[in-house]
Amino acid sequence: MEWFLQQLINGLALGSIYALIALGYTMVYGVLRFINFAHSDVLMLGAFSAYYVAPAIEKVLPLPSVLGALVIILISTLICAGIGMLIEFLAYRPLRNRPKLTVLITAIGVSLFIEFTCQHKSVFGADTKPFPQLLPATDFHVLGLIISSNDLLVVFITAILLTALWFIVQRTKMGTAMRAVSFNQQAAALMGVNINKIISFTFGLGSALAAIAGILYALKAPGIEPLMGVQPGLRAFVAAVLGGIGNLPGAALGGLLLGLLETFAGGISGLSNYRDGIAFAILILILLFKPAGLLGKATIEKV
Amino acid sequence: MSADILELNQATIRFGGLTAVSELSLRIGSNELIGLIGPNGAGKTTAFNLITGVYQPTDGEIKFAGKPTAGTKPHDLTKVGIARTFQNIRLFGSLSVFDNVRVATQLHRSQGILDALWRGKGFRSAEKEVERQVLELLDIFDLGKLRDEEAKSLPYGDQRRLEIVRALATKPKLLLLDEPAAGMNPTEKEELMHLIKFIRDKFNIAIMLVEHDMKVVMGICQRIYVLEYGIKIAEGTPDDIQSNPKVIAAYLGTE
Amino acid sequence: MKSADGAKRWLLVGIALAVVASYFTPQFNRYYLGIAIDCGINIILAVSLNLINGHTGQFSLGHAGFMAVGGYTAAKFSLVFEAMVPDSLKPLLFVAALTLGGLIAALAGLGVGVPSLRLKGDYLAIVTLGFGEIIRVVVQNMESVGAASGLKNIPKWTTLGWTFALAAITIYAVASLVNSTYGRGFIAVSDDEVAASSMGINPVRYKVTAFVTGAFFAGIAGGLYAHHKQFLSPTGFDFLKSIDIVVMVILGGMGRTAGVVIAAIILTLLPEFLRQFADYRMIIYSLLIIGLMMARPQGLFTLSFKKKGAASV
Ligand SMILES: Nc1ncnc2c1ncn2[C@@H]1O[C@H](COP(=O)(O)OP(=O)(O)OP(=O)(O)O)[C@@H](O)[C@H]1O
Ligand SMILES: [Mg+2]
């Protein structure tokens, strides 16, 4: 029982991070119908932004502290939102009406470009860097469980962000336009929606979430390096598909589920070595039995 | 003529709340030329999709050559003898005219991947024979000189004709034509009418025609079914249909 | 074989050339010889992926995974039986190892293909990518093939002759397939699945066939690679390797065999030329991918087959 609860908490924390990343994939897929491979690198850039911003902030605000952390997260988020929009503008916008495959491969190219550039010794370098302690961390011992304040915080922040995102998408003009674009781009354009602006906004929003996810992930990880985004990125993509790609609640649900499944499987000896493969095994099973994902709707192609 | 080649009994399909085809019953004799008409969105193409197995009916039954077709995949229905053209032309754009027709001959051959790899004598002579048949078919429809053109680069009328030839290459017993006259000029339409009757007689098959051009439909069809909102509102000879008040209302009400 | 078949004659010429080349290899510089063999292996990989991605219009990102399956299978087989077989029979053992590697890879292709071929485009890409990851994880945990530290001391049996002969066979196989009436179905499926199925072509069957055939040759390439490098590690068959092969296919012009062969050679040689910029090599490479997609997504070597004066709409 204790084991179960412990895994549940760890799984929720991991799943929250996946959920945040998955939202970015799903939003971009919603408006542009392609997998933004570079999303996982934005996540990494989020962590690195925090890494480089932290020493500057430390001169004015004490670290670790909640306020300091918030400021650092905010700055990194803005940086990454800008990077996300820039990537869209430079690499994807010129290809807007090209075949999906062309865009997909370009996205892979962009992802490799960011990874290899960041690995270069005059940029970040390929080595693992220790991530600064942004927040005062304590472990709570409750009922024989160890709950780290970081994990709690991750779940808490995710909950807030999900609510905020829901509000943006459902209640703001931008969000309404976003939904319109993802429903039918041409019709939205005819109704006077500025498609470029909406797509740019979507990338910004998704990248902001990825940046936060990257920092939260870095807080739990032993250190950061330019390829740190690859694995969580792939998992989050699986999570998005699991939930039904293009579906926001689906992405959140998929992320949480995947985090839990992975943590529980990781806790079972014998399975733990195969942890990296589990996400994909789940993906294949899901696509076999429910190709549209848990919350996605199956559609019949019109002939 | 006794045996009907195709029989629909109360065939119905719903998409969510929309009943696109509702309890449609019809039958076609093995050498008949039948029309299926109705205003836009009446469910004509959907009926074709049901017959060809692209969609499965929500209710009711479809029988081809006496056998129920439920659960049979489109490619297997083609093998037993149903071929079609598409309202929005669906040629193999990157293949040549010749190859578009050639791929449609494969279904009756037992030679597959291993023969194609080994390229033995039997295989090569069979390929020659296929080539001969395809060219013959192309020539009948005056497409022989275009054999090496990419299908997507053909003019519209040729594309429509090529689609018909491709369908014929599968050696069908029933040919479904979805608005073959769309986009054609009056002369081309005239030619098409002859062509359709010619096909019916030369290949001795049943043809079902969906067409908005009443001159074409009334000019060549032996019997006509009329759909409106997925429901059959009339059936009969061209003369019956033209004087049927329900049909007139359906057309005047929507167009 | 007294056949007048053009395709087969070319195949025989190819194999003969490979054998002759092999005869002279002792005079070659070892470094160049190694690169030539790399070229041959990449040709096999690219031409076989071209059947899946180019002709059949699927998008597989898992070709390196099939290569890994074939490579590990062949290598393990050779290592187990090497000592039991006299030297004179070693070539036979090699052929057996390669074939087995190809077959097991084909089986893996079937395993991935059947569930995932109902999927389209990006979904398929991600599933095949996932498959590659699963293979890596499984190999990393298999002690019998060296787990994470790799499989060592694989006999060095791959020669220039073997490689080029097999490359010739791959090209022959893919070309005769897609040029046959049967094989035109691959392209038909890629152009329009719905239309293909209404012409009696079973799209799923074709896609699986393309997958299995492609995987078979990727497995052979893996076997050649194993007996060339004499060492296999799970990280050698990662996502990047799959991307490499995909880029060869795109650069060569999807579905154009000759172009793909040239692209495979160029992309094998390119890193050698970029050696002095080693630090920037991968950055240049990724920019090349982006640039290619922006400027010539149809590939560098696509010739327009359209005749002059052809009617166009
Ligand atoms: N796959 C599908 N999903 C949802 N609705 C569909 C689908 N296919 C057809 N419909 C709907 O079914 C109805 C009938 O369509 P159908 O294409 O059969 O009409 P039609 O008689 O062929 O019209 P037209 O003359 O315009 O070709 C339409 O309202 C259409 O939107
Ligand atoms: Mg229609």
PDB file of N, CA and C and ligand atoms in Angstrom, chain A residues 300-302, chain B residues 15 18 20 38-47 55 87 179 212, ligand 1:
ATOM      1  N   ILE A 300     -14.835   9.121 -40.317  1.00  0.00           N
ATOM      2  CA  ILE A 300     -14.842   8.334 -41.547  1.00  0.00           C
ATOM      3  C   ILE A 300     -14.429   9.256 -42.683  1.00  0.00           C
ATOM      4  N   GLU A 301     -13.470   8.814 -43.441  1.00  0.00           N
ATOM      5  CA  GLU A 301     -13.024   9.641 -44.560  1.00  0.00           C
ATOM      6  C   GLU A 301     -14.138   9.733 -45.602  1.00  0.00           C
ATOM      7  N   LYS A 302     -14.420  10.944 -46.052  1.00  0.00           N
ATOM      8  CA  LYS A 302     -15.438  11.109 -47.088  1.00  0.00           C
ATOM      9  C   LYS A 302     -14.867  10.706 -48.438  1.00  0.00           C
TER      10      LYS A 302
ATOM     11  N   PHE B  15     -24.658   8.901 -40.475  1.00  0.00           N
ATOM     12  CA  PHE B  15     -23.419   9.529 -39.984  1.00  0.00           C
ATOM     13  C   PHE B  15     -23.826  10.402 -38.818  1.00  0.00           C
ATOM     14  N   LEU B  18     -27.177  12.262 -39.001  1.00  0.00           N
ATOM     15  CA  LEU B  18     -27.662  12.384 -40.376  1.00  0.00           C
ATOM     16  C   LEU B  18     -27.873  11.016 -41.017  1.00  0.00           C
ATOM     17  N   ALA B  20     -27.941   9.433 -44.228  1.00  0.00           N
ATOM     18  CA  ALA B  20     -27.566   9.807 -45.583  1.00  0.00           C
ATOM     19  C   ALA B  20     -28.306   8.965 -46.610  1.00  0.00           C
ATOM     20  N   GLY B  38     -31.071  12.632 -58.109  1.00  0.00           N
ATOM     21  CA  GLY B  38     -31.552  13.313 -56.912  1.00  0.00           C
ATOM     22  C   GLY B  38     -30.775  14.597 -56.727  1.00  0.00           C
ATOM     23  N   PRO B  39     -31.344  15.519 -55.963  1.00  0.00           N
ATOM     24  CA  PRO B  39     -30.664  16.800 -55.749  1.00  0.00           C
ATOM     25  C   PRO B  39     -29.331  16.618 -55.017  1.00  0.00           C
ATOM     26  N   ASN B  40     -28.550  17.677 -54.963  1.00  0.00           N
ATOM     27  CA  ASN B  40     -27.259  17.605 -54.240  1.00  0.00           C
ATOM     28  C   ASN B  40     -27.474  17.151 -52.805  1.00  0.00           C
ATOM     29  N   GLY B  41     -26.597  16.267 -52.381  1.00  0.00           N
ATOM     30  CA  GLY B  41     -26.679  15.796 -50.994  1.00  0.00           C
ATOM     31  C   GLY B  41     -27.762  14.762 -50.766  1.00  0.00           C
ATOM     32  N   ALA B  42     -28.351  14.241 -51.846  1.00  0.00           N
ATOM     33  CA  ALA B  42     -29.452  13.285 -51.691  1.00  0.00           C
ATOM     34  C   ALA B  42     -28.975  11.927 -51.188  1.00  0.00           C
ATOM     35  N   GLY B  43     -27.693  11.639 -51.371  1.00  0.00           N
ATOM     36  CA  GLY B  43     -27.178  10.356 -50.898  1.00  0.00           C
ATOM     37  C   GLY B  43     -26.772   9.412 -52.019  1.00  0.00           C
ATOM     38  N   LYS B  44     -26.622   9.938 -53.230  1.00  0.00           N
ATOM     39  CA  LYS B  44     -26.289   9.088 -54.373  1.00  0.00           C
ATOM     40  C   LYS B  44     -24.881   8.507 -54.235  1.00  0.00           C
ATOM     41  N   THR B  45     -23.916   9.391 -53.990  1.00  0.00           N
ATOM     42  CA  THR B  45     -22.547   8.908 -53.840  1.00  0.00           C
ATOM     43  C   THR B  45     -22.442   7.971 -52.642  1.00  0.00           C
ATOM     44  N   THR B  46     -23.176   8.312 -51.589  1.00  0.00           N
ATOM     45  CA  THR B  46     -23.156   7.446 -50.414  1.00  0.00           C
ATOM     46  C   THR B  46     -23.696   6.057 -50.765  1.00  0.00           C
ATOM     47  N   ALA B  47     -24.729   6.012 -51.603  1.00  0.00           N
ATOM     48  CA  ALA B  47     -25.253   4.721 -52.036  1.00  0.00           C
ATOM     49  C   ALA B  47     -24.164   3.925 -52.764  1.00  0.00           C
ATOM     50  N   TYR B  55     -18.291   2.129 -47.333  1.00  0.00           N
ATOM     51  CA  TYR B  55     -19.000   2.243 -46.055  1.00  0.00           C
ATOM     52  C   TYR B  55     -19.794   0.967 -45.829  1.00  0.00           C
ATOM     53  N   GLN B  87     -16.789  10.634 -58.244  1.00  0.00           N
ATOM     54  CA  GLN B  87     -17.339  11.953 -58.583  1.00  0.00           C
ATOM     55  C   GLN B  87     -16.207  12.973 -58.723  1.00  0.00           C
ATOM     56  N   GLU B 179     -21.381  10.649 -61.799  1.00  0.00           N
ATOM     57  CA  GLU B 179     -21.360  11.913 -62.540  1.00  0.00           C
ATOM     58  C   GLU B 179     -20.270  11.974 -63.608  1.00  0.00           C
ATOM     59  N   HIS B 212     -26.277  14.377 -62.992  1.00  0.00           N
ATOM     60  CA  HIS B 212     -27.176  15.518 -62.832  1.00  0.00           C
ATOM     61  C   HIS B 212     -27.764  15.973 -64.165  1.00  0.00           C
TER      62      HIS B 212
HETATM   63  N1  LIG D   1     -18.288  10.232 -44.458  1.00  0.00           N
HETATM   64  C1  LIG D   1     -19.298  11.061 -44.210  1.00  0.00           C
HETATM   65  N2  LIG D   1     -19.433  11.607 -42.973  1.00  0.00           N
HETATM   66  C2  LIG D   1     -20.477  12.442 -42.719  1.00  0.00           C
HETATM   67  N3  LIG D   1     -21.411  12.789 -43.594  1.00  0.00           N
HETATM   68  C3  LIG D   1     -21.333  12.280 -44.852  1.00  0.00           C
HETATM   69  C4  LIG D   1     -20.269  11.405 -45.220  1.00  0.00           C
HETATM   70  N4  LIG D   1     -20.447  11.058 -46.519  1.00  0.00           N
HETATM   71  C5  LIG D   1     -21.566  11.701 -46.931  1.00  0.00           C
HETATM   72  N5  LIG D   1     -22.095  12.436 -45.942  1.00  0.00           N
HETATM   73  C6  LIG D   1     -23.317  13.253 -46.013  1.00  0.00           C
HETATM   74  O1  LIG D   1     -24.346  12.478 -46.570  1.00  0.00           O
HETATM   75  C7  LIG D   1     -25.170  13.269 -47.400  1.00  0.00           C
HETATM   76  C8  LIG D   1     -25.267  12.677 -48.764  1.00  0.00           C
HETATM   77  O2  LIG D   1     -24.049  12.897 -49.447  1.00  0.00           O
HETATM   78  P1  LIG D   1     -23.737  12.321 -50.894  1.00  0.00           P
HETATM   79  O3  LIG D   1     -22.332  12.673 -51.209  1.00  0.00           O
HETATM   80  O4  LIG D   1     -24.083  10.900 -50.958  1.00  0.00           O
HETATM   81  O5  LIG D   1     -24.707  13.159 -51.816  1.00  0.00           O
HETATM   82  P2  LIG D   1     -24.884  13.112 -53.370  1.00  0.00           P
HETATM   83  O6  LIG D   1     -26.269  12.710 -53.612  1.00  0.00           O
HETATM   84  O7  LIG D   1     -23.812  12.312 -53.999  1.00  0.00           O
HETATM   85  O8  LIG D   1     -24.735  14.638 -53.717  1.00  0.00           O
HETATM   86  P3  LIG D   1     -24.006  15.356 -54.958  1.00  0.00           P
HETATM   87  O9  LIG D   1     -24.980  15.418 -56.038  1.00  0.00           O
HETATM   88  O10 LIG D   1     -23.697  16.708 -54.420  1.00  0.00           O
HETATM   89  O11 LIG D   1     -22.809  14.557 -55.283  1.00  0.00           O
HETATM   90  C9  LIG D   1     -24.576  14.664 -47.396  1.00  0.00           C
HETATM   91  O12 LIG D   1     -25.298  15.442 -46.477  1.00  0.00           O
HETATM   92  C10 LIG D   1     -23.175  14.444 -46.949  1.00  0.00           C
HETATM   93  O13 LIG D   1     -22.658  15.557 -46.264  1.00  0.00           O
END
